[in-house]
mmCIF file of C-alpha atoms and ligand atoms in Angstrom:
data_model
loop_
_atom_site.group_PDB
_atom_site.id
_atom_site.type_symbol
_atom_site.label_atom_id
_atom_site.label_comp_id
_atom_site.label_asym_id
_atom_site.label_seq_id
_atom_site.Cartn_x
_atom_site.Cartn_y
_atom_site.Cartn_z
ATOM 1 C CA MET M 1 134.573 -143.295 185.310
ATOM 2 C CA HIS M 2 132.410 -141.489 182.763
ATOM 3 C CA LEU M 3 135.120 -140.199 180.386
ATOM 4 C CA PRO M 4 135.688 -141.732 176.937
ATOM 5 C CA VAL M 5 139.052 -143.493 176.581
ATOM 6 C CA TYR M 6 141.235 -143.316 173.460
ATOM 7 C CA PHE M 7 144.136 -145.646 172.648
ATOM 8 C CA ALA M 8 147.277 -143.565 172.016
ATOM 9 C CA PRO M 9 149.327 -144.338 168.902
ATOM 10 C CA LEU M 10 152.622 -146.093 169.688
ATOM 11 C CA GLU M 11 154.707 -146.697 166.604
ATOM 12 C CA GLY M 12 156.094 -150.250 166.803
ATOM 13 C CA VAL M 13 153.427 -151.500 169.239
ATOM 14 C CA THR M 14 149.861 -150.480 168.353
ATOM 15 C CA ASP M 15 149.987 -151.598 164.725
ATOM 16 C CA ALA M 16 146.975 -152.950 162.829
ATOM 17 C CA ALA M 17 147.378 -156.482 164.222
ATOM 18 C CA PHE M 18 147.549 -155.131 167.776
ATOM 19 C CA ARG M 19 144.491 -152.906 167.337
ATOM 20 C CA ARG M 20 142.399 -155.681 165.821
ATOM 21 C CA VAL M 21 143.296 -158.293 168.432
ATOM 22 C CA HIS M 22 142.877 -155.762 171.242
ATOM 23 C CA SER M 23 139.430 -154.714 170.027
ATOM 24 C CA GLU M 24 138.407 -158.375 169.746
ATOM 25 C CA HIS M 25 139.460 -159.152 173.322
ATOM 26 C CA PHE M 26 138.636 -156.010 175.291
ATOM 27 C CA THR M 27 135.965 -153.293 175.340
ATOM 28 C CA GLY M 28 136.012 -149.666 176.459
ATOM 29 C CA VAL M 29 138.163 -147.956 173.800
ATOM 30 C CA HIS M 30 136.225 -145.221 171.972
ATOM 31 C CA LYS M 31 138.901 -144.547 169.351
ATOM 32 C CA TYR M 32 142.187 -146.171 168.364
ATOM 33 C CA PHE M 33 144.715 -143.620 167.039
ATOM 34 C CA ILE M 34 146.867 -145.084 164.273
ATOM 35 C CA PRO M 35 150.644 -144.381 164.503
ATOM 36 C CA PHE M 36 151.625 -141.612 162.098
ATOM 37 C CA VAL M 37 152.082 -141.663 158.366
ATOM 38 C CA SER M 38 154.660 -139.198 157.093
ATOM 39 C CA PRO M 39 154.038 -138.121 153.469
ATOM 40 C CA THR M 40 157.147 -137.701 151.324
ATOM 41 C CA GLN M 41 157.717 -135.600 148.167
ATOM 42 C CA ASP M 42 156.310 -138.256 145.796
ATOM 43 C CA LEU M 43 153.021 -138.439 147.737
ATOM 44 C CA VAL M 44 152.448 -142.169 147.909
ATOM 45 C CA PHE M 45 151.689 -144.309 150.950
ATOM 46 C CA THR M 46 154.399 -146.934 151.481
ATOM 47 C CA PRO M 47 153.322 -150.611 151.648
ATOM 48 C CA ARG M 48 154.005 -150.485 155.392
ATOM 49 C CA GLU M 49 151.794 -147.405 155.805
ATOM 50 C CA LYS M 50 149.068 -149.054 153.742
ATOM 51 C CA ARG M 51 149.057 -152.070 156.069
ATOM 52 C CA ASN M 52 148.359 -149.615 158.866
ATOM 53 C CA ILE M 53 145.779 -147.288 157.357
ATOM 54 C CA LEU M 54 143.717 -149.115 154.720
ATOM 55 C CA PRO M 55 140.164 -149.617 156.005
ATOM 56 C CA GLU M 56 140.357 -153.407 155.594
ATOM 57 C CA TYR M 57 143.014 -153.421 158.334
ATOM 58 C CA ASN M 58 140.879 -151.292 160.645
ATOM 59 C CA GLN M 59 137.569 -153.130 160.795
ATOM 60 C CA GLY M 60 135.421 -153.460 163.900
ATOM 61 C CA TYR M 61 136.486 -150.331 165.807
ATOM 62 C CA THR M 62 136.772 -146.576 165.331
ATOM 63 C CA ALA M 63 140.245 -145.636 164.069
ATOM 64 C CA VAL M 64 141.790 -142.186 163.621
ATOM 65 C CA PRO M 65 144.722 -141.795 161.221
ATOM 66 C CA GLN M 66 147.545 -139.419 162.142
ATOM 67 C CA VAL M 67 149.819 -137.341 159.891
ATOM 68 C CA LEU M 68 153.355 -136.173 160.663
ATOM 69 C CA THR M 69 154.252 -133.248 158.400
ATOM 70 C CA ARG M 70 154.811 -129.502 158.490
ATOM 71 C CA LYS M 71 153.512 -128.971 154.981
ATOM 72 C CA ALA M 72 149.826 -128.101 154.729
ATOM 73 C CA ASP M 73 149.552 -129.501 151.183
ATOM 74 C CA HIS M 74 150.977 -132.853 152.331
ATOM 75 C CA PHE M 75 148.560 -132.952 155.254
ATOM 76 C CA LEU M 76 145.641 -132.161 152.928
ATOM 77 C CA TRP M 77 146.776 -134.818 150.442
ATOM 78 C CA ALA M 78 146.642 -137.437 153.219
ATOM 79 C CA ALA M 79 143.378 -136.064 154.655
ATOM 80 C CA ASN M 80 141.686 -136.327 151.251
ATOM 81 C CA HIS M 81 142.750 -139.968 150.979
ATOM 82 C CA PHE M 82 141.495 -140.660 154.502
ATOM 83 C CA ALA M 83 138.143 -139.054 153.643
ATOM 84 C CA ASP M 84 137.871 -141.296 150.558
ATOM 85 C CA MET M 85 138.693 -144.301 152.743
ATOM 86 C CA GLY M 86 135.739 -143.423 154.996
ATOM 87 C CA TYR M 87 137.524 -142.067 158.081
ATOM 88 C CA GLY M 88 135.695 -139.446 160.167
ATOM 89 C CA GLU M 89 138.671 -137.488 161.544
ATOM 90 C CA VAL M 90 142.349 -136.796 160.852
ATOM 91 C CA ASN M 91 144.945 -136.064 163.531
ATOM 92 C CA LEU M 92 148.063 -133.866 163.326
ATOM 93 C CA ASN M 93 151.177 -135.029 165.184
ATOM 94 C CA ALA M 94 152.696 -131.969 166.884
ATOM 95 C CA GLY M 95 154.397 -133.989 169.587
ATOM 96 C CA CYS M 96 156.954 -136.434 168.194
ATOM 97 C CA PRO M 97 160.282 -135.696 169.975
ATOM 98 C CA SER M 98 162.634 -137.689 167.713
ATOM 99 C CA GLY M 99 165.661 -135.669 166.575
ATOM 100 C CA THR M 100 165.400 -136.693 162.922
ATOM 101 C CA VAL M 101 161.749 -135.558 162.922
ATOM 102 C CA THR M 102 162.144 -132.247 164.761
ATOM 103 C CA ALA M 103 165.216 -131.314 162.667
ATOM 104 C CA LYS M 104 162.820 -131.129 159.713
ATOM 105 C CA GLY M 105 160.380 -128.956 161.668
ATOM 106 C CA LYS M 106 157.884 -131.809 162.063
ATOM 107 C CA GLY M 107 156.260 -133.264 165.186
ATOM 108 C CA SER M 108 157.155 -131.155 168.228
ATOM 109 C CA GLY M 109 159.474 -129.233 165.849
ATOM 110 C CA MET M 110 156.308 -127.426 164.691
ATOM 111 C CA LEU M 111 156.186 -125.734 168.102
ATOM 112 C CA THR M 112 159.421 -123.834 167.404
ATOM 113 C CA ASP M 113 157.898 -121.839 164.535
ATOM 114 C CA ILE M 114 154.668 -120.252 165.762
ATOM 115 C CA PRO M 115 153.964 -118.189 162.592
ATOM 116 C CA GLY M 116 154.583 -121.374 160.566
ATOM 117 C CA LEU M 117 152.156 -123.299 162.771
ATOM 118 C CA GLU M 118 149.530 -120.585 162.251
ATOM 119 C CA ARG M 119 149.982 -120.622 158.474
ATOM 120 C CA PHE M 120 149.733 -124.411 158.516
ATOM 121 C CA LEU M 121 146.503 -124.392 160.554
ATOM 122 C CA ASP M 122 144.995 -121.517 158.495
ATOM 123 C CA GLU M 123 145.312 -123.560 155.328
ATOM 124 C CA VAL M 124 144.490 -126.958 156.787
ATOM 125 C CA MET M 125 141.424 -125.764 158.692
ATOM 126 C CA ALA M 126 140.119 -123.951 155.604
ATOM 127 C CA LYS M 127 140.539 -126.902 153.254
ATOM 128 C CA SER M 128 140.460 -130.180 155.198
ATOM 129 C CA PRO M 129 137.670 -132.505 154.083
ATOM 130 C CA LEU M 130 137.655 -134.024 157.600
ATOM 131 C CA PRO M 131 137.490 -132.636 161.134
ATOM 132 C CA VAL M 132 141.063 -132.026 162.325
ATOM 133 C CA SER M 133 142.348 -132.874 165.792
ATOM 134 C CA VAL M 134 145.843 -132.113 167.067
ATOM 135 C CA LYS M 135 148.093 -134.047 169.457
ATOM 136 C CA THR M 136 150.580 -131.631 170.989
ATOM 137 C CA ARG M 137 153.340 -131.211 173.530
ATOM 138 C CA ILE M 138 153.529 -128.076 175.705
ATOM 139 C CA GLY M 139 156.693 -126.663 174.178
ATOM 140 C CA PHE M 140 160.063 -127.481 172.684
ATOM 141 C CA THR M 141 162.402 -126.583 175.523
ATOM 142 C CA SER M 142 160.247 -124.858 178.154
ATOM 143 C CA PRO M 143 156.664 -125.088 179.450
ATOM 144 C CA ALA M 144 156.644 -121.280 179.333
ATOM 145 C CA GLU M 145 156.126 -121.629 175.566
ATOM 146 C CA PHE M 146 152.698 -123.178 176.041
ATOM 147 C CA GLU M 147 150.708 -120.018 176.668
ATOM 148 C CA ARG M 148 151.539 -118.716 173.197
ATOM 149 C CA ILE M 149 151.016 -122.145 171.627
ATOM 150 C CA MET M 150 147.541 -122.396 173.204
ATOM 151 C CA GLU M 151 146.660 -118.911 171.888
ATOM 152 C CA VAL M 152 147.253 -120.339 168.431
ATOM 153 C CA TYR M 153 145.218 -123.535 168.888
ATOM 154 C CA ASN M 154 142.376 -121.646 170.582
ATOM 155 C CA GLN M 155 141.783 -119.598 167.408
ATOM 156 C CA TYR M 156 140.699 -122.632 165.395
ATOM 157 C CA PRO M 157 137.643 -124.911 165.553
ATOM 158 C CA LEU M 158 139.757 -128.013 166.186
ATOM 159 C CA HIS M 159 137.748 -131.199 166.575
ATOM 160 C CA GLU M 160 139.781 -131.988 169.702
ATOM 161 C CA LEU M 161 143.113 -130.952 171.166
ATOM 162 C CA ILE M 162 145.064 -133.768 172.812
ATOM 163 C CA ILE M 163 147.651 -132.426 175.247
ATOM 164 C CA HIS M 164 150.678 -134.429 176.373
ATOM 165 C CA PRO M 165 152.039 -132.012 178.985
ATOM 166 C CA ARG M 166 155.757 -132.558 178.468
ATOM 167 C CA THR M 167 158.213 -130.495 176.469
ATOM 168 C CA ARG M 168 160.178 -132.013 173.629
ATOM 169 C CA SER M 169 163.343 -131.806 175.760
ATOM 170 C CA GLN M 170 161.739 -134.068 178.353
ATOM 171 C CA GLN M 171 161.193 -136.839 175.776
ATOM 172 C CA TYR M 172 159.288 -139.313 178.013
ATOM 173 C CA GLU M 173 161.351 -138.533 181.127
ATOM 174 C CA GLY M 174 160.370 -136.556 184.210
ATOM 175 C CA ARG M 175 156.743 -135.944 184.991
ATOM 176 C CA ALA M 176 153.824 -134.789 182.907
ATOM 177 C CA ASN M 177 153.142 -131.179 183.952
ATOM 178 C CA LYS M 178 149.663 -131.244 185.512
ATOM 179 C CA PHE M 179 149.686 -127.562 186.420
ATOM 180 C CA ILE M 180 150.324 -126.318 182.919
ATOM 181 C CA TYR M 181 147.618 -128.694 181.724
ATOM 182 C CA ARG M 182 145.108 -127.358 184.237
ATOM 183 C CA ASP M 183 145.712 -123.742 183.235
ATOM 184 C CA ALA M 184 145.343 -124.538 179.545
ATOM 185 C CA LEU M 185 142.179 -126.553 180.191
ATOM 186 C CA ALA M 186 140.566 -123.770 182.197
ATOM 187 C CA ALA M 187 141.251 -121.122 179.547
ATOM 188 C CA SER M 188 140.427 -123.053 176.365
ATOM 189 C CA PRO M 189 137.112 -123.178 174.515
ATOM 190 C CA LEU M 190 138.244 -126.412 172.816
ATOM 191 C CA ARG M 191 137.439 -130.034 173.621
ATOM 192 C CA ILE M 192 140.595 -131.011 175.470
ATOM 193 C CA VAL M 193 141.844 -134.583 175.783
ATOM 194 C CA TYR M 194 144.485 -135.440 178.390
ATOM 195 C CA ASN M 195 147.406 -137.756 177.607
ATOM 196 C CA GLY M 196 150.362 -138.726 179.781
ATOM 197 C CA ASP M 197 151.415 -140.980 182.657
ATOM 198 C CA LEU M 198 147.981 -142.387 183.480
ATOM 199 C CA PHE M 199 149.131 -145.908 184.205
ATOM 200 C CA THR M 200 146.433 -147.456 186.430
ATOM 201 C CA ALA M 201 142.653 -147.239 186.875
ATOM 202 C CA GLU M 202 143.253 -145.181 190.012
ATOM 203 C CA ASP M 203 145.388 -142.649 188.047
ATOM 204 C CA CYS M 204 142.568 -142.246 185.514
ATOM 205 C CA ARG M 205 139.818 -141.841 188.094
ATOM 206 C CA ARG M 206 141.858 -139.274 190.000
ATOM 207 C CA HIS M 207 142.548 -137.291 186.831
ATOM 208 C CA ALA M 208 138.819 -137.265 185.979
ATOM 209 C CA GLU M 209 137.884 -136.071 189.474
ATOM 210 C CA GLU M 210 140.495 -133.325 189.521
ATOM 211 C CA ASN M 211 139.887 -132.074 185.970
ATOM 212 C CA GLU M 212 136.175 -131.870 185.342
ATOM 213 C CA LYS M 213 136.548 -130.142 181.973
ATOM 214 C CA THR M 214 138.715 -132.905 180.468
ATOM 215 C CA ALA M 215 136.662 -134.353 177.597
ATOM 216 C CA ALA M 216 138.454 -137.701 177.237
ATOM 217 C CA LEU M 217 141.565 -139.573 178.308
ATOM 218 C CA MET M 218 144.130 -140.889 175.839
ATOM 219 C CA LEU M 219 146.071 -143.827 177.283
ATOM 220 C CA GLY M 220 149.269 -145.309 175.884
ATOM 221 C CA ARG M 221 151.666 -147.261 178.051
ATOM 222 C CA GLY M 222 149.085 -147.875 180.799
ATOM 223 C CA LEU M 223 146.631 -149.433 178.372
ATOM 224 C CA ILE M 224 149.309 -151.574 176.736
ATOM 225 C CA GLY M 225 150.493 -152.653 180.187
ATOM 226 C CA ASN M 226 146.954 -153.461 181.282
ATOM 227 C CA PRO M 227 144.997 -154.163 178.103
ATOM 228 C CA ALA M 228 141.756 -154.333 180.163
ATOM 229 C CA LEU M 229 142.219 -150.829 181.606
ATOM 230 C CA ALA M 230 139.637 -149.083 179.400
ATOM 231 C CA GLN M 231 137.257 -152.005 179.882
ATOM 232 C CA GLU M 232 137.545 -151.763 183.663
ATOM 233 C CA LEU M 233 137.108 -147.972 183.616
ATOM 234 C CA SER M 234 133.892 -148.296 181.631
ATOM 235 C CA GLY M 235 132.450 -150.719 184.194
ATOM 236 C CA GLY M 236 133.552 -153.998 182.563
ATOM 237 C CA GLU M 237 135.667 -156.862 183.867
ATOM 238 C CA ARG M 238 139.076 -156.210 185.456
ATOM 239 C CA LEU M 239 142.106 -157.871 183.910
ATOM 240 C CA THR M 240 142.264 -161.620 184.600
ATOM 241 C CA LYS M 241 145.157 -163.958 183.884
ATOM 242 C CA GLU M 242 143.014 -166.004 181.495
ATOM 243 C CA ALA M 243 142.068 -162.892 179.509
ATOM 244 C CA PHE M 244 145.692 -161.735 179.434
ATOM 245 C CA ILE M 245 147.044 -165.071 178.195
ATOM 246 C CA SER M 246 144.321 -165.366 175.591
ATOM 247 C CA PHE M 247 145.166 -161.839 174.329
ATOM 248 C CA HIS M 248 148.903 -162.521 174.389
ATOM 249 C CA ASP M 249 148.547 -165.735 172.377
ATOM 250 C CA ALA M 250 146.158 -164.196 169.838
ATOM 251 C CA LEU M 251 148.493 -161.227 169.356
ATOM 252 C CA MET M 252 151.463 -163.520 168.777
ATOM 253 C CA GLN M 253 149.449 -165.522 166.227
ATOM 254 C CA ALA M 254 148.305 -162.329 164.470
ATOM 255 C CA HIS M 255 151.924 -161.173 164.085
ATOM 256 C CA ALA M 256 152.988 -164.654 162.950
ATOM 257 C CA ASP M 257 150.377 -164.522 160.150
ATOM 258 C CA PHE M 258 152.293 -161.594 158.595
ATOM 259 C CA HIS M 259 155.874 -161.704 159.830
ATOM 260 C CA PRO M 260 158.859 -164.041 160.208
ATOM 261 C CA ARG M 261 159.755 -165.364 163.653
ATOM 262 C CA ASN M 262 162.418 -162.748 164.446
ATOM 263 C CA VAL M 263 159.960 -159.912 163.759
ATOM 264 C CA VAL M 264 157.258 -161.594 165.874
ATOM 265 C CA PHE M 265 159.830 -161.909 168.654
ATOM 266 C CA GLY M 266 160.659 -158.180 168.452
ATOM 267 C CA ARG M 267 157.006 -157.106 168.507
ATOM 268 C CA MET M 268 156.087 -159.390 171.408
ATOM 269 C CA LYS M 269 159.110 -158.383 173.441
ATOM 270 C CA GLU M 270 158.177 -154.722 172.968
ATOM 271 C CA PHE M 271 154.577 -155.421 174.073
ATOM 272 C CA MET M 272 155.683 -157.388 177.148
ATOM 273 C CA LYS M 273 158.083 -154.593 178.137
ATOM 274 C CA TYR M 274 154.929 -152.778 179.244
ATOM 275 C CA ALA M 275 152.603 -155.688 180.058
ATOM 276 C CA VAL M 276 154.930 -157.525 182.443
ATOM 277 C CA CYS M 277 154.121 -154.725 184.915
ATOM 278 C CA SER M 278 150.563 -156.031 185.290
ATOM 279 C CA PHE M 279 151.860 -159.092 187.151
ATOM 280 C CA GLU M 280 152.775 -159.370 190.834
ATOM 281 C CA ASP M 281 156.494 -159.200 191.681
ATOM 282 C CA PHE M 282 157.438 -158.422 188.115
ATOM 283 C CA ASP M 283 161.062 -157.369 188.742
ATOM 284 C CA LYS M 284 162.671 -160.719 187.975
ATOM 285 C CA PRO M 285 160.495 -161.599 184.983
ATOM 286 C CA ARG M 286 161.071 -158.086 183.611
ATOM 287 C CA LYS M 287 164.834 -158.647 183.754
ATOM 288 C CA LYS M 288 164.473 -162.058 182.143
ATOM 289 C CA LEU M 289 162.377 -160.608 179.331
ATOM 290 C CA ARG M 290 164.876 -157.793 178.795
ATOM 291 C CA LYS M 291 167.639 -160.363 178.400
ATOM 292 C CA ALA M 292 165.681 -162.543 175.978
ATOM 293 C CA ALA M 293 167.692 -162.545 172.743
ATOM 294 C CA ASN M 294 165.470 -164.824 170.676
ATOM 295 C CA MET M 295 161.991 -166.315 170.528
ATOM 296 C CA ASP M 296 162.878 -169.403 172.578
ATOM 297 C CA MET M 297 164.217 -167.291 175.428
ATOM 298 C CA TYR M 298 161.151 -165.056 175.175
ATOM 299 C CA LEU M 299 158.728 -167.990 175.336
ATOM 300 C CA ASP M 300 160.584 -169.465 178.277
ATOM 301 C CA ALA M 301 160.314 -166.137 180.147
ATOM 302 C CA VAL M 302 156.601 -165.573 179.480
ATOM 303 C CA HIS M 303 155.601 -169.149 180.258
ATOM 304 C CA ARG M 304 157.366 -168.871 183.612
ATOM 305 C CA LEU M 305 155.639 -165.571 184.232
ATOM 306 C CA PHE M 306 152.225 -167.051 183.431
ATOM 307 C CA ASP M 307 152.884 -170.151 185.593
ATOM 308 C CA GLU M 308 154.329 -168.416 188.627
ATOM 309 C CA HIS M 309 152.822 -164.914 188.855
ATOM 310 C CA ASP M 310 149.274 -163.650 189.316
ATOM 311 C CA ILE M 311 147.846 -160.409 187.965
ATOM 312 C CA SER M 312 148.656 -157.632 190.442
ATOM 313 C CA GLU M 313 146.099 -155.693 192.487
ATOM 314 C CA THR M 314 146.801 -152.571 190.439
ATOM 315 C CA PRO M 315 147.617 -153.755 186.912
ATOM 316 C CA GLY M 316 149.108 -151.097 184.633
ATOM 317 C CA TYR M 317 152.547 -149.800 183.764
ATOM 318 C CA GLU M 318 155.526 -148.743 185.852
ATOM 319 C CA PRO M 319 158.403 -146.870 184.153
HETATM 320 C C1 FMN F 1 157.485 -146.289 171.390
HETATM 321 C C2 FMN F 1 156.556 -145.109 171.276
HETATM 322 C C3 FMN F 1 155.983 -144.797 170.031
HETATM 323 C C4 FMN F 1 155.120 -143.692 169.890
HETATM 324 N N1 FMN F 1 154.558 -143.405 168.658
HETATM 325 C C5 FMN F 1 153.730 -142.319 168.541
HETATM 326 C C6 FMN F 1 153.080 -141.976 167.296
HETATM 327 O O1 FMN F 1 153.228 -142.647 166.266
HETATM 328 N N2 FMN F 1 152.298 -140.860 167.272
HETATM 329 C C7 FMN F 1 152.083 -140.093 168.405
HETATM 330 O O2 FMN F 1 151.354 -139.108 168.342
HETATM 331 N N3 FMN F 1 152.643 -140.419 169.578
HETATM 332 C C8 FMN F 1 153.443 -141.503 169.682
HETATM 333 N N4 FMN F 1 153.971 -141.820 170.906
HETATM 334 C C9 FMN F 1 153.539 -141.059 172.103
HETATM 335 C C10 FMN F 1 152.324 -141.739 172.753
HETATM 336 O O3 FMN F 1 151.198 -141.695 171.869
HETATM 337 C C11 FMN F 1 151.923 -141.043 174.055
HETATM 338 O O4 FMN F 1 151.726 -139.683 173.813
HETATM 339 C C12 FMN F 1 152.988 -141.215 175.145
HETATM 340 O O5 FMN F 1 153.347 -142.573 175.309
HETATM 341 C C13 FMN F 1 152.501 -140.650 176.483
HETATM 342 O O6 FMN F 1 151.295 -141.287 176.880
HETATM 343 P P1 FMN F 1 151.307 -142.441 178.020
HETATM 344 O O7 FMN F 1 152.000 -141.857 179.220
HETATM 345 O O8 FMN F 1 149.839 -142.753 178.279
HETATM 346 O O9 FMN F 1 152.051 -143.597 177.464
HETATM 347 C C14 FMN F 1 154.836 -142.902 171.033
HETATM 348 C C15 FMN F 1 155.407 -143.220 172.271
HETATM 349 C C16 FMN F 1 156.256 -144.295 172.416
HETATM 350 C C17 FMN F 1 156.847 -144.615 173.775
#
């Protein structure tokens, strides 16, 4: 497949340790999107945000920081810092479905106030020191909202527009709406990136064949599930068990360098929630991993998985 592949930001999974270890073990990812920072009134990055965004934690690959805010001045404050740090792009989160976020008009909440979104983009596009890309959903409650939303985006010279074709109401349920995506793609002068439910190499190849204008694919759960997915798509080696185990162990060590055992357990369990799907007959091990209540139970479950199950024919993610 010829399309560039981007790693989607997943708060709680694709943190700095994950991105570093992933980029050291696998090829094929053109950009890693960093989970959002959300500026507050006092305009300081929290220690946790700093561990995610400072350049020293993002060496060896191309990273794109993301901002969750509805205030143009807060976005510009962050963008100016990112420019000073040497980043080449800043991304706006207009997709987050969480109730606490949307209640403040942020994330996909921005899609409920079209004049507000226009004012935001007017100011940000006029003053941003960096090219601005946007990651959006197709509406808050209905896909019918997307036509108007696209009219807004299409007015601006966005660096890229990443479309996750679900509404906020869908959260991550139901299906990504391919038809709405196709219509928006056909009518837009922008560089459009597709994101949503591409879980295997076959899914990605099919999307590329059916949507010639798509400029890049952004992969989240599929690329966590099969960490060699981008590598395979760009002509490199398919996922092997040796490569998986080596990645798994390095990731666990990287978390252990920074965090106590219970935090390492939580991070690894979250990662394996997706990655267990890359093994044959993963139903039982998935249940065992779900039940794991501490690190010992987790290690017991993964060691069994590694001993008794091979990598499946179609590694990826299954909801
Ligand atoms: C646990 C979790 C955390 C996420 N965190 C972010 C985030 O920080 N910023 C963002 O834009 N999207 C976030 N997303 C959305 C993903 O980037 C992506 O759009 C979504 O998973 C759909 O893509 P996929 O089907 O390839 O996984 C998150 C999704 C999940 C499940």
